[in-house]
Tab-separated table of C-alpha atoms and ligand atoms in Angstrom:
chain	number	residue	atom	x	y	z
A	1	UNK	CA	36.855	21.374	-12.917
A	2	UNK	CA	36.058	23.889	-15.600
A	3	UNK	CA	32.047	24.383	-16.159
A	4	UNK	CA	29.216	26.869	-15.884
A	5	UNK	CA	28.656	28.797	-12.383
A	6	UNK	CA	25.079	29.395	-11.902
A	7	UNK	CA	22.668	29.801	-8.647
A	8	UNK	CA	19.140	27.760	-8.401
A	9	UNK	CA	17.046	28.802	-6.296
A	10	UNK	CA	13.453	27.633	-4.754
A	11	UNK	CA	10.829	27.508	-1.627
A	12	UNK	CA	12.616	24.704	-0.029
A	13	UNK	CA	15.608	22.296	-0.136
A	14	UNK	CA	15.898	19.562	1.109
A	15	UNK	CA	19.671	18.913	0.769
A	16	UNK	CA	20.348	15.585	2.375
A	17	UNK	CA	18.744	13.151	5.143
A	18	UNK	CA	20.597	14.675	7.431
A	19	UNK	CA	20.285	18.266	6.575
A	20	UNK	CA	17.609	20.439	8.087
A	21	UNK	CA	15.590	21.449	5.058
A	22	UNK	CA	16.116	25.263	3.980
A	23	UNK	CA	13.248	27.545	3.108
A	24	UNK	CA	14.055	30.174	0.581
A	25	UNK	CA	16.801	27.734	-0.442
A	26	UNK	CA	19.932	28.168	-3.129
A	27	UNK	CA	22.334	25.554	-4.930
A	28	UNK	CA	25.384	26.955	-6.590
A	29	UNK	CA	26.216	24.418	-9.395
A	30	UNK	CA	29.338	24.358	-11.430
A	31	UNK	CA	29.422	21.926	-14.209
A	32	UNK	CA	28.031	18.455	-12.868
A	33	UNK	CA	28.923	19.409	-9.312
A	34	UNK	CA	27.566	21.271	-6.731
A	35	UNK	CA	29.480	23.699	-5.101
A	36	UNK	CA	27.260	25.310	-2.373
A	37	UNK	CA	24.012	25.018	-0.540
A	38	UNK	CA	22.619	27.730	1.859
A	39	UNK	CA	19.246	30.530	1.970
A	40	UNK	CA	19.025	32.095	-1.032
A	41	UNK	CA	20.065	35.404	0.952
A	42	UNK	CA	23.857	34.132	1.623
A	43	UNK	CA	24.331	32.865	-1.549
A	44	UNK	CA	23.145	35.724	-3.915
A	45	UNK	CA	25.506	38.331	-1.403
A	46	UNK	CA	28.604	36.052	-2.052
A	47	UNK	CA	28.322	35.498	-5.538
A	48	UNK	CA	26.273	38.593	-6.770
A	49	UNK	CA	28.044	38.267	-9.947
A	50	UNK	CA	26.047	34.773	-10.978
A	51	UNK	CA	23.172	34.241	-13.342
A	52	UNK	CA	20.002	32.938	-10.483
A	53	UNK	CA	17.352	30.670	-12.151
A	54	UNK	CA	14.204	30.175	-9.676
A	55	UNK	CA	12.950	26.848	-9.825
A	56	UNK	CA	9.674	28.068	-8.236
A	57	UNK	CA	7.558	26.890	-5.494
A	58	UNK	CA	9.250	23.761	-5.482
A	59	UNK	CA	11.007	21.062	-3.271
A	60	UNK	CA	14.304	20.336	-4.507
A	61	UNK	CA	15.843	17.340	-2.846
A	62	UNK	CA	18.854	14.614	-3.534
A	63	UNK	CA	17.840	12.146	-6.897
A	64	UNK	CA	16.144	8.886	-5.649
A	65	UNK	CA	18.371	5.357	-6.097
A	66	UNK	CA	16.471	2.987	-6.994
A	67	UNK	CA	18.416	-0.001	-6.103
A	68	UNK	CA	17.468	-3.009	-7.151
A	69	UNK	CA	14.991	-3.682	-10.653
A	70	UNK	CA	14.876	-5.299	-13.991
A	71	UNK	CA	13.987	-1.729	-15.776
A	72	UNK	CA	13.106	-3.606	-19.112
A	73	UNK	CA	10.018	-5.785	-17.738
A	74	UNK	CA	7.797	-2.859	-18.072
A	75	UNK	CA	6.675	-4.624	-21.337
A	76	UNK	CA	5.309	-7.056	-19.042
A	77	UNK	CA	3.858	-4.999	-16.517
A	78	UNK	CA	0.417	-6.936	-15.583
A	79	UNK	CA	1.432	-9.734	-18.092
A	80	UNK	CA	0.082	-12.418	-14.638
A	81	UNK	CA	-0.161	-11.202	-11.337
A	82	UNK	CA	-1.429	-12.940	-8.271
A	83	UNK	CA	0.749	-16.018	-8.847
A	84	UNK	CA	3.661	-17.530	-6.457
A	85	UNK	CA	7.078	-16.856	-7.388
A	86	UNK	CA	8.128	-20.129	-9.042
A	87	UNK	CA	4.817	-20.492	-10.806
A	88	UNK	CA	5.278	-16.864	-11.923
A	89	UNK	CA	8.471	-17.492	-13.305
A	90	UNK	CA	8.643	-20.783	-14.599
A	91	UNK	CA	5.125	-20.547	-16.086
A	92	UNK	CA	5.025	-17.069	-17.340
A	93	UNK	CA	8.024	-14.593	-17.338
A	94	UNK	CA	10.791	-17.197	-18.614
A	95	UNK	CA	8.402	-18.780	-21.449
A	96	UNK	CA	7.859	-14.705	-22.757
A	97	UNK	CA	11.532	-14.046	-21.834
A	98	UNK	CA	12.613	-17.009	-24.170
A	99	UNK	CA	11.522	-15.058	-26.969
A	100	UNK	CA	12.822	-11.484	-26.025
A	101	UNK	CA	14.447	-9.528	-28.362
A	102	UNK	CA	16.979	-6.848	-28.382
A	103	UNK	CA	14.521	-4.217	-29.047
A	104	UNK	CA	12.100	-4.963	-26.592
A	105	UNK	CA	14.516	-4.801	-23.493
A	106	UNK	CA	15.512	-1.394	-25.410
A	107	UNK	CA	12.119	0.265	-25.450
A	108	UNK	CA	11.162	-1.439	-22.502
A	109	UNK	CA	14.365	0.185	-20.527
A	110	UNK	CA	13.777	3.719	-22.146
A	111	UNK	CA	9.712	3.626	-20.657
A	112	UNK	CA	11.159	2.389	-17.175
A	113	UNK	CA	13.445	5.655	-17.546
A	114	UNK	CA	10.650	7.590	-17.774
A	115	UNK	CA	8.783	6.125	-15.526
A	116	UNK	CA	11.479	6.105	-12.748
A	117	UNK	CA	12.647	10.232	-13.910
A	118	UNK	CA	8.830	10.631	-13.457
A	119	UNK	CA	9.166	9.677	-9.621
A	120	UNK	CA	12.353	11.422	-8.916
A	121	UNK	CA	14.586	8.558	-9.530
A	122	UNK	CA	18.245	9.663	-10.843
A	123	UNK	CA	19.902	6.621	-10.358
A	124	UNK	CA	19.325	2.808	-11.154
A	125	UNK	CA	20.268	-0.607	-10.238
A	126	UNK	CA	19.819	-2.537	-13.256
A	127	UNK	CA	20.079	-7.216	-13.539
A	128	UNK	CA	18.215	-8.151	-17.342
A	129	UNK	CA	18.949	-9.294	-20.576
A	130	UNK	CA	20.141	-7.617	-23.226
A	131	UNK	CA	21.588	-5.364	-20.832
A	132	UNK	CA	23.773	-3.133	-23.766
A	133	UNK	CA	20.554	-1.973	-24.988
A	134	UNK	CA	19.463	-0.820	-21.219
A	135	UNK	CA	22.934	0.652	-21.427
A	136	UNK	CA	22.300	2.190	-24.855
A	137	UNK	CA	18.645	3.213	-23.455
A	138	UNK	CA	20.794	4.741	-20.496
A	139	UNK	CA	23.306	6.584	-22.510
A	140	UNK	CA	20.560	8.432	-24.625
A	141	UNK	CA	18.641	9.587	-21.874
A	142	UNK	CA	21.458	10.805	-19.293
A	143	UNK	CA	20.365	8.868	-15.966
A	144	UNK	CA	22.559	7.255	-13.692
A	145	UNK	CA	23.273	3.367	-13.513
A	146	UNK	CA	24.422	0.541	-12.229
A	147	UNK	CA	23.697	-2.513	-14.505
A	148	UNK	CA	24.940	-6.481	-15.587
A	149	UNK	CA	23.829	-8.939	-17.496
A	150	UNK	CA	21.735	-11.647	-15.783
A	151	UNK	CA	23.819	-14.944	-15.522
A	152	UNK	CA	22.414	-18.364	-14.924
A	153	UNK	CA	22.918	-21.855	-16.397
A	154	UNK	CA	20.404	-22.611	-18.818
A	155	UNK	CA	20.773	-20.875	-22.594
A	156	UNK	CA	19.685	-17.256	-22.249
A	157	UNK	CA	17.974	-15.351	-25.363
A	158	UNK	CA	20.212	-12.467	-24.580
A	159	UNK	CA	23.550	-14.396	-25.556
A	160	UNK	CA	23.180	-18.137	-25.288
A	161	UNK	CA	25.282	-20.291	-23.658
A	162	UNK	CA	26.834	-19.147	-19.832
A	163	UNK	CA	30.374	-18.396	-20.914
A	164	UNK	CA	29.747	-15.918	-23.766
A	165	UNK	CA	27.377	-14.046	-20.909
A	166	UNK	CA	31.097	-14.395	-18.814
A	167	UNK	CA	32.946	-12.793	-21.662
A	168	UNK	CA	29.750	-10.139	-22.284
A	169	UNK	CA	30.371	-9.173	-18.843
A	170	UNK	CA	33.811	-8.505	-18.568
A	171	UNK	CA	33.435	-6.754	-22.052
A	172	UNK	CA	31.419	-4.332	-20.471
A	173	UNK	CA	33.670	-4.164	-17.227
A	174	UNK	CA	36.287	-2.553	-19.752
A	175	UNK	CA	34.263	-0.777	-21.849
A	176	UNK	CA	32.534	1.255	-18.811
A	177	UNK	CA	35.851	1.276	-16.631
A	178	UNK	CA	36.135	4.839	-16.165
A	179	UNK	CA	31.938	6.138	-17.182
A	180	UNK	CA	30.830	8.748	-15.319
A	181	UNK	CA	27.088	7.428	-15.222
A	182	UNK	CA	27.789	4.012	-15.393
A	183	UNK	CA	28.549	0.857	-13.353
A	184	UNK	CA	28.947	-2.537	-14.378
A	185	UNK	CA	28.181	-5.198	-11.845
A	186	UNK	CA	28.369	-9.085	-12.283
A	187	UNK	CA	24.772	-10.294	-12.263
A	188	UNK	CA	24.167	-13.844	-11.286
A	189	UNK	CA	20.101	-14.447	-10.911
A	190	UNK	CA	20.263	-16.421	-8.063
A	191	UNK	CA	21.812	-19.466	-6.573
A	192	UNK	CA	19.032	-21.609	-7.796
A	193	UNK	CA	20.030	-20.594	-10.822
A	194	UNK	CA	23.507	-20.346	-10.646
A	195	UNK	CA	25.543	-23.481	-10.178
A	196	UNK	CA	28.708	-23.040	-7.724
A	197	UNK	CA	31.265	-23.610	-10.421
A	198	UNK	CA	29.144	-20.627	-12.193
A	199	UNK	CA	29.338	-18.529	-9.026
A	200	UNK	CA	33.451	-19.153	-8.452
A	201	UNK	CA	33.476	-17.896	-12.149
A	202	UNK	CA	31.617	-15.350	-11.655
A	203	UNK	CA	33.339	-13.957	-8.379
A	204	UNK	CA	36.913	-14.067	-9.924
A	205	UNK	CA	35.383	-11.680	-13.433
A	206	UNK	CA	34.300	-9.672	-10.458
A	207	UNK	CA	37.530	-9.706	-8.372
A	208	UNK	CA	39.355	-8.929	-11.245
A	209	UNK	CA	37.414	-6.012	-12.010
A	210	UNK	CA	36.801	-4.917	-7.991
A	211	UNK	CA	33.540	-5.166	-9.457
A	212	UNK	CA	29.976	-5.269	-7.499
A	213	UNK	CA	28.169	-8.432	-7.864
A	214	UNK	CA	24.698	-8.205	-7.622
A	215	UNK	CA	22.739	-11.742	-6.729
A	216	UNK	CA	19.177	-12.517	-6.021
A	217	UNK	CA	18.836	-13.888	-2.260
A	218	UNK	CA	17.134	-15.431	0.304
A	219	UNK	CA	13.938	-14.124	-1.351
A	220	UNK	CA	11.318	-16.935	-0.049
A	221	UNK	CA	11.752	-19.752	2.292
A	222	UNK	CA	10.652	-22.382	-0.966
A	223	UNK	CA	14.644	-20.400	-1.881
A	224	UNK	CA	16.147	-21.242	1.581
A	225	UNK	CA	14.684	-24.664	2.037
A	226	UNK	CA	15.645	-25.692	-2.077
A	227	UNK	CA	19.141	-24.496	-1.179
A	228	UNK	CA	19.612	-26.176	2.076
A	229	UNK	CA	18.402	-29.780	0.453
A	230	UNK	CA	20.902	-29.188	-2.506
A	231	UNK	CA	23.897	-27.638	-1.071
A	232	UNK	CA	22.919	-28.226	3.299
A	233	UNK	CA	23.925	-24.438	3.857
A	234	UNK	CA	21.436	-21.992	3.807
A	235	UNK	CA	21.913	-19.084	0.903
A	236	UNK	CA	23.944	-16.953	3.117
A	237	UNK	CA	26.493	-19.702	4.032
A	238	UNK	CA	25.996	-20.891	0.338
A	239	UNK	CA	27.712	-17.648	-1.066
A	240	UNK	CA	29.929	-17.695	1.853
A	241	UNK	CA	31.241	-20.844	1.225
A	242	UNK	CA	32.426	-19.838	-2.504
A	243	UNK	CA	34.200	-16.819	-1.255
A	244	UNK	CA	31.091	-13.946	-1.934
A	245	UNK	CA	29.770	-12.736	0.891
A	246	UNK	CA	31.870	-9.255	0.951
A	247	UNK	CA	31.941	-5.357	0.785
A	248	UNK	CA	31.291	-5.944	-3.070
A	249	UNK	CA	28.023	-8.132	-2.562
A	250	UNK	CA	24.559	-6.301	-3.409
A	251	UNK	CA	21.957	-8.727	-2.529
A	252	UNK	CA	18.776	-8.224	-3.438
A	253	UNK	CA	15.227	-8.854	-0.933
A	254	UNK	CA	16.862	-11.238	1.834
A	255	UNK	CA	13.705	-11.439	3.372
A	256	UNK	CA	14.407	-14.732	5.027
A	257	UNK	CA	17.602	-14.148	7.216
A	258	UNK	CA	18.305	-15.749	10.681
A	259	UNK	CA	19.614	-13.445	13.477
A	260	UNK	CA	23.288	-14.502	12.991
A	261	UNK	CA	22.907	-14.253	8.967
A	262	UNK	CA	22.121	-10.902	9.350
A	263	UNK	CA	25.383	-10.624	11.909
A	264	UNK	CA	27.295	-11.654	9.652
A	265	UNK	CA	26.181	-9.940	6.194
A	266	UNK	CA	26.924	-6.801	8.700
A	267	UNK	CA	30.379	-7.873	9.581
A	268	UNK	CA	31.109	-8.547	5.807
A	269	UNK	CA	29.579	-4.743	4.702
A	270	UNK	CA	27.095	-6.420	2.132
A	271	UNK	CA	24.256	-3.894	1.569
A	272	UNK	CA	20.910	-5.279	1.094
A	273	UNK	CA	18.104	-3.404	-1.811
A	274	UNK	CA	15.035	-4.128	0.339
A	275	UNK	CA	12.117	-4.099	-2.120
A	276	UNK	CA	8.763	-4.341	0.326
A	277	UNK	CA	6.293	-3.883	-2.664
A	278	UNK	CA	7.612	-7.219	-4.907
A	279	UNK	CA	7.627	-9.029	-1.696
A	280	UNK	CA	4.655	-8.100	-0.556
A	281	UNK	CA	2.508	-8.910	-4.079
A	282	UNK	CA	4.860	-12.213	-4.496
A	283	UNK	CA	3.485	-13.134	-0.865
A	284	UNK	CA	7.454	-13.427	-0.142
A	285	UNK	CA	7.247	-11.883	3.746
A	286	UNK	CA	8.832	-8.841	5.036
A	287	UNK	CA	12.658	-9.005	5.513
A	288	UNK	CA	13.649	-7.316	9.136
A	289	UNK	CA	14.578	-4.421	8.447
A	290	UNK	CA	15.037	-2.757	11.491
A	291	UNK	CA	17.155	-5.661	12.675
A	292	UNK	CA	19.355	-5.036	9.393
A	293	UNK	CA	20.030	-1.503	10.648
A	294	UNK	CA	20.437	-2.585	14.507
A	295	UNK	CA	23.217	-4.250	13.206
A	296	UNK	CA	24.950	-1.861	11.369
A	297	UNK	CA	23.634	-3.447	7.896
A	298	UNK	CA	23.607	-1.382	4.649
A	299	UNK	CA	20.287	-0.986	3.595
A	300	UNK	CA	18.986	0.280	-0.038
A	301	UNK	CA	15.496	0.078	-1.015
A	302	UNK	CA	14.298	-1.221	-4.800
A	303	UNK	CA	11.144	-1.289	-6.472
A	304	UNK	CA	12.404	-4.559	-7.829
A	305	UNK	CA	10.769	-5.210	-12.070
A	306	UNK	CA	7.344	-3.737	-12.921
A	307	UNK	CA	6.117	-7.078	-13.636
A	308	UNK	CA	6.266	-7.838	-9.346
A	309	UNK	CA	5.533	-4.581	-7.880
A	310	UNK	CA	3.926	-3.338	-10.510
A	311	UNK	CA	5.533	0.156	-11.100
A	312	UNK	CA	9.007	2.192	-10.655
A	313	UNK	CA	7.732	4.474	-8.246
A	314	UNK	CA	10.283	5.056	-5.659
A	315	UNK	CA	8.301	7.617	-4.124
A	316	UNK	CA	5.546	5.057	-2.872
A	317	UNK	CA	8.215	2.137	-2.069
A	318	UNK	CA	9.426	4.499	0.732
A	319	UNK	CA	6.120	5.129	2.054
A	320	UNK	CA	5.498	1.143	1.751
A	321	UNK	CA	8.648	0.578	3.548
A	322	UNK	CA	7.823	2.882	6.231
A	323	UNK	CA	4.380	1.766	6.961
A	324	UNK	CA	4.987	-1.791	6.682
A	325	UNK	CA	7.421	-2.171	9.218
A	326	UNK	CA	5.010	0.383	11.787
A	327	UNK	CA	2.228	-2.338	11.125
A	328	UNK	CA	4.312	-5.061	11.376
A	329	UNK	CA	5.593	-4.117	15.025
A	330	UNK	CA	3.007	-1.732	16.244
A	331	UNK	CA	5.144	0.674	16.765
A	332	UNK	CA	4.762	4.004	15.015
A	333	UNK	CA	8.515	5.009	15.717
A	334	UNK	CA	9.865	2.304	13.827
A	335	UNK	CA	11.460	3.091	10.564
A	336	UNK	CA	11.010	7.011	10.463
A	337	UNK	CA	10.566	8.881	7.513
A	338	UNK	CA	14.573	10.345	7.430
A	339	UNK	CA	15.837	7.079	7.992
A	340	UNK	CA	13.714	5.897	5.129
A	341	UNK	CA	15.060	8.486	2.864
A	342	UNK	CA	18.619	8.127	4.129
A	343	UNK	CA	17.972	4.249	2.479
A	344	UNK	CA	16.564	5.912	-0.867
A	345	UNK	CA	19.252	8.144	-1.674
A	346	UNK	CA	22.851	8.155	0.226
A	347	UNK	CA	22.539	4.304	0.988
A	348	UNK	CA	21.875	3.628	-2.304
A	349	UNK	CA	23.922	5.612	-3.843
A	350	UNK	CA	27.100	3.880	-1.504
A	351	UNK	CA	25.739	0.088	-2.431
A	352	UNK	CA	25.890	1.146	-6.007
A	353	UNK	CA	29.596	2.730	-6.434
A	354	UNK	CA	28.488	6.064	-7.137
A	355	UNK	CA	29.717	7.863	-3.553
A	356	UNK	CA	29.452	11.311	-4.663
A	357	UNK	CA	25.639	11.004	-5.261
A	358	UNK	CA	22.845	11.144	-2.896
A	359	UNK	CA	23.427	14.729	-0.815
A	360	UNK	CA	22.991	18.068	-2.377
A	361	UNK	CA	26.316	19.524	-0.905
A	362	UNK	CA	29.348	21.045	-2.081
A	363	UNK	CA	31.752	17.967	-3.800
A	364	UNK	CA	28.750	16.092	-4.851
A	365	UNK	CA	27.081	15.273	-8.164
A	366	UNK	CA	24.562	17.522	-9.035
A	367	UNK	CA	21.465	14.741	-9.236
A	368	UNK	CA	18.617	16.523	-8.454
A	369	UNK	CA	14.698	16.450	-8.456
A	370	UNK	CA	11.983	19.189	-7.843
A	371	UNK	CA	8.615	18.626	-6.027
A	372	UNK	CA	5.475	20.369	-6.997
A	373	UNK	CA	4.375	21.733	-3.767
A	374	UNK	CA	1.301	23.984	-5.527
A	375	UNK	CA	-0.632	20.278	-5.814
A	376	UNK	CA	-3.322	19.946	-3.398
A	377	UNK	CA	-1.511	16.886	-2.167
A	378	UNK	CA	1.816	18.299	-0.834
A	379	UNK	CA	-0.267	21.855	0.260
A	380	UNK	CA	0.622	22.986	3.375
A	381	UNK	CA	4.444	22.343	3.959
A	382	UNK	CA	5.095	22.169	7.545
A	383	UNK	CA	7.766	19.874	6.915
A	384	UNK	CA	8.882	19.074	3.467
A	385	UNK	CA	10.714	15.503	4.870
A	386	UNK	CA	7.319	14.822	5.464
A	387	UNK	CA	5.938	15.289	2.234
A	388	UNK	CA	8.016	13.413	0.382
A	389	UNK	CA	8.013	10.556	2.455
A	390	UNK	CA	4.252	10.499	3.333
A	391	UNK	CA	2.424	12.545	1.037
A	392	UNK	CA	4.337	12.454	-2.718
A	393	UNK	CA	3.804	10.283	-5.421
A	394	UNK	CA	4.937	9.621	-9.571
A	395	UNK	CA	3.707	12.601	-10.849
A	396	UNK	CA	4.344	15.144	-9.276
A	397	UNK	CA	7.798	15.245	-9.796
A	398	UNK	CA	8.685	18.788	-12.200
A	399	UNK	CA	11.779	18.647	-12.713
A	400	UNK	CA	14.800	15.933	-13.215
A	401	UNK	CA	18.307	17.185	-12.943
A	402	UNK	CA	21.259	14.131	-13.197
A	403	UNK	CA	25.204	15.020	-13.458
A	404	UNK	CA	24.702	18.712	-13.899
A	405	UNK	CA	22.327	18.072	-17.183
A	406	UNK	CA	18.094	18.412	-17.332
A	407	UNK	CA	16.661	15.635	-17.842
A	408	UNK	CA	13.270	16.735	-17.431
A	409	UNK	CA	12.093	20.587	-17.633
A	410	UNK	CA	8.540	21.271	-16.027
A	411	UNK	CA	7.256	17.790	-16.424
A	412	UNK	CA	8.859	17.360	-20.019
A	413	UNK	CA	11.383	15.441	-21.150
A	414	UNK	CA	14.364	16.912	-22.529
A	415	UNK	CA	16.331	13.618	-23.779
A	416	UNK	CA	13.369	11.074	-24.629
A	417	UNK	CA	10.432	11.452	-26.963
A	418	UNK	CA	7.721	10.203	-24.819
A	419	UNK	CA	5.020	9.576	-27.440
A	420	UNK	CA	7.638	7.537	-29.695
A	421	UNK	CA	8.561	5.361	-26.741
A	422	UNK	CA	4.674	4.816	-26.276
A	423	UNK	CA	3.974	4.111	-29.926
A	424	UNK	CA	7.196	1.682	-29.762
A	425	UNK	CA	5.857	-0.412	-26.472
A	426	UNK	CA	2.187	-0.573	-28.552
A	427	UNK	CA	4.193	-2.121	-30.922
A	428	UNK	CA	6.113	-4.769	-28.542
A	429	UNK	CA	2.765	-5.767	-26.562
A	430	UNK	CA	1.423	-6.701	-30.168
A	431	UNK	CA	4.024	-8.926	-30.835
A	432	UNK	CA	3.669	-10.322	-26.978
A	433	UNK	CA	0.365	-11.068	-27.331
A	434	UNK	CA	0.601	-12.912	-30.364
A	435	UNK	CA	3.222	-14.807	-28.614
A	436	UNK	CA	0.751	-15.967	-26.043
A	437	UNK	CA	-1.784	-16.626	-27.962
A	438	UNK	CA	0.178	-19.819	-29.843
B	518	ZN	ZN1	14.508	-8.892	-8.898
């Protein structure tokens, strides 16, 4: 592949979980790829002849996945927090939701892309309404998805009754066939949601298309107990029953799983998005993760929507994940720091279809982020795994680098005006409000 050759070099990189970091550190990027990774040294001597751009004193490490969110709810960030799930839903997000419009799920995706480039997040896993306009929102800016439209029974403002959200779907499955940047998935909320006959739909769209689909489960036990008295399986057996529970199932949360569920979600290579903060605020539980792994389980980890968690910041979810599971079985060992950031970026970037993302090596997409380390915060680097995991947060991201393009250029942005997208969410929360107030 044809493309500019250029060296970038900083104080460390940190080019994959499994990768010793390097100090003094070099990429050599060609087009969207990378095509080397070594000391700055080695690389200069064997291609002398290349322009070298120093990044700084910076950590440059793999683009975060952020696996598993509903991008567009940042217009309802804080909207009602402290609320149980089906109370939250039923008696505040769907009521809003039934009066969303196209051009709030647009501005609302294009300040979660900020947000998310913001905390070193490249690539997305997208389930809302509207979805073309998160897609448009994704196209303008240059990040990396993985989206659907939500599916579900009931009328849906995004494109009313359940089989023209079928034939949305696979219009997008063609459309997007061969995108570089983008994935469609088939998105079906959840099975309380989702009849059966509207999950055997939607698993033949998605065997047709060897699409992902992307479901919602085992989230509370109110979920498992609901789906035992109205189907008597539990959600696992539920989905395996109608033929979905394989290598192309992304669930998200399954925070209540039995030892033989997680067995046999193993056995059947579905990858779980394991979103601790949503969870946690929702007073869902905390799914076993380190069981997941045990058994061989593909684990991704999600910040799940800003109006349950209540930001995009994929830089604190890993710390949460880390810390919670510690607490949870007293055992400092338990869910290190590079297995925690093997779940952020390679893991993720498997469960999602994009298999060339998540390591900075030679063959891989060039998705990559840079890390202040001249904050007080991330001062002194004795190891930069460490930092990110432990010590980083939003913000101090500098840089945002996704399929060989910047994104974002010493904290600005290159391909989104910031200050409109504020001015344009003033606008939407107006509009909210008013809503609300009849
Ligand atoms: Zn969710």
């Amino acid at each position: 592949m044809a493309g500019k050759m250029y060296i970038l070099k900083a104080s460390w990189i940190l080019p994959a979980w499994d990768r010793e970091p390097i100090q003094d550190g070099a990429l050599l990027i060609q087009g969207e790829r990378i095509e080397a990774v070594g000391s700055t040294e080695e690389l200069i001597q064997r291609y002398s002849n290349l322009p070298v751009e120093d990044l700084g004193e910076v950590l440059v490490f793999p683009g975060l996945v952020n696996a598993h969110t509903h991008a567009p709810m940042t217009i309802f960030r804080g909207l009602a927090d402290d609320l149980p799930l089906m109370v939250w839903l039923h008696n505040y997000i769907f009521p809003v939701e039934s009066h969303l419009r196209a051009e709030w799920v647009y501005w609302g995706a294009k300040l979660a892309v900020c947000e998310m480039l913001r905390s070193g997040v490249t690539c997305f896993c997208d389930m809302y309404l509207f979805e073309p306009w998160v897609i448009r929102a994704v196209e303008e800016t240059g990040v990396r998805a993985a989206l659907g439209e939500g599916l579900f029974d009931f009328p849906s403002p995004g494109y009313g009754a359940l089989e023209k959200g079928l034939n949305l779907t696979e219009e997008l499955l063609k459309n997007f066939e061969r995108h570089p940047l983008i994935n469609i998935m088939v998105c079906p909320h959840a099975v309380y949601t989702c009849s059966p006959e509207t999950l055997k739909k939607i698993r033949r769209i998605a065997e047709r298309y060897g699409a992902t689909v992307h479901i919602h489960l085992s989230e509370t036990e109110d979920e498992v107990k609901e789906c035992v008295s109205r189907y008597g399986r539990r959600p696992v057996a539920h989905l395996d029953s109608l033929g979905l529970l394989t290598g192309n199932l992304h669930i998200a949360h399954a925070v209540e799983l039995t030892d033989g569920e997680i067995e046999l979600l193993a056995r059947r290579g579905v990858s779980v998005a394991h979103c601790p903060e949503s969870n946690l605020k929702l007073g869902s539980g905390i799914a076993r993760i380190p069981e997941m792994l045990a058994a061989g389980v593909r684990v991704t980890l999600g910040t799940d929507g800003p109006a349950s968690n209540n930001d995009l910041d994929l830089l604190s979810e890993m710390r949460t994940a880390a810390l919670l599971q510690k607490g949870l079985y007293r055992d400092p060992t338990v869910l290190p720091a590079r297995e925690v950031f093997r779940l952020a970026t390679e893991e993720g970037a498997r469960a999602l279809g994009f298999p060339e993302c998540g390591r900075l090596e030679r063959g891989f997409r060039a998705d990559l982020v840079t890390l202040d380390l001249t904050r007080p915060d991330l001062t002194p680097v004795h190891d930069p795994l460490s930092l990110l995991v432990y010590s980083a947060r939003a913000g101090a991201v500098v840089d945002v680098m996704v399929e060989g393009h910047w994104l974002m250029r010493r904290g600005k942005f290159l391909t989104v005006n910031e200050e409109e997208v504020r001015i344009r969410i003033a606008e939407v929360v107006r509009e909210i409000r008013t809503l609300l107030r009849k």
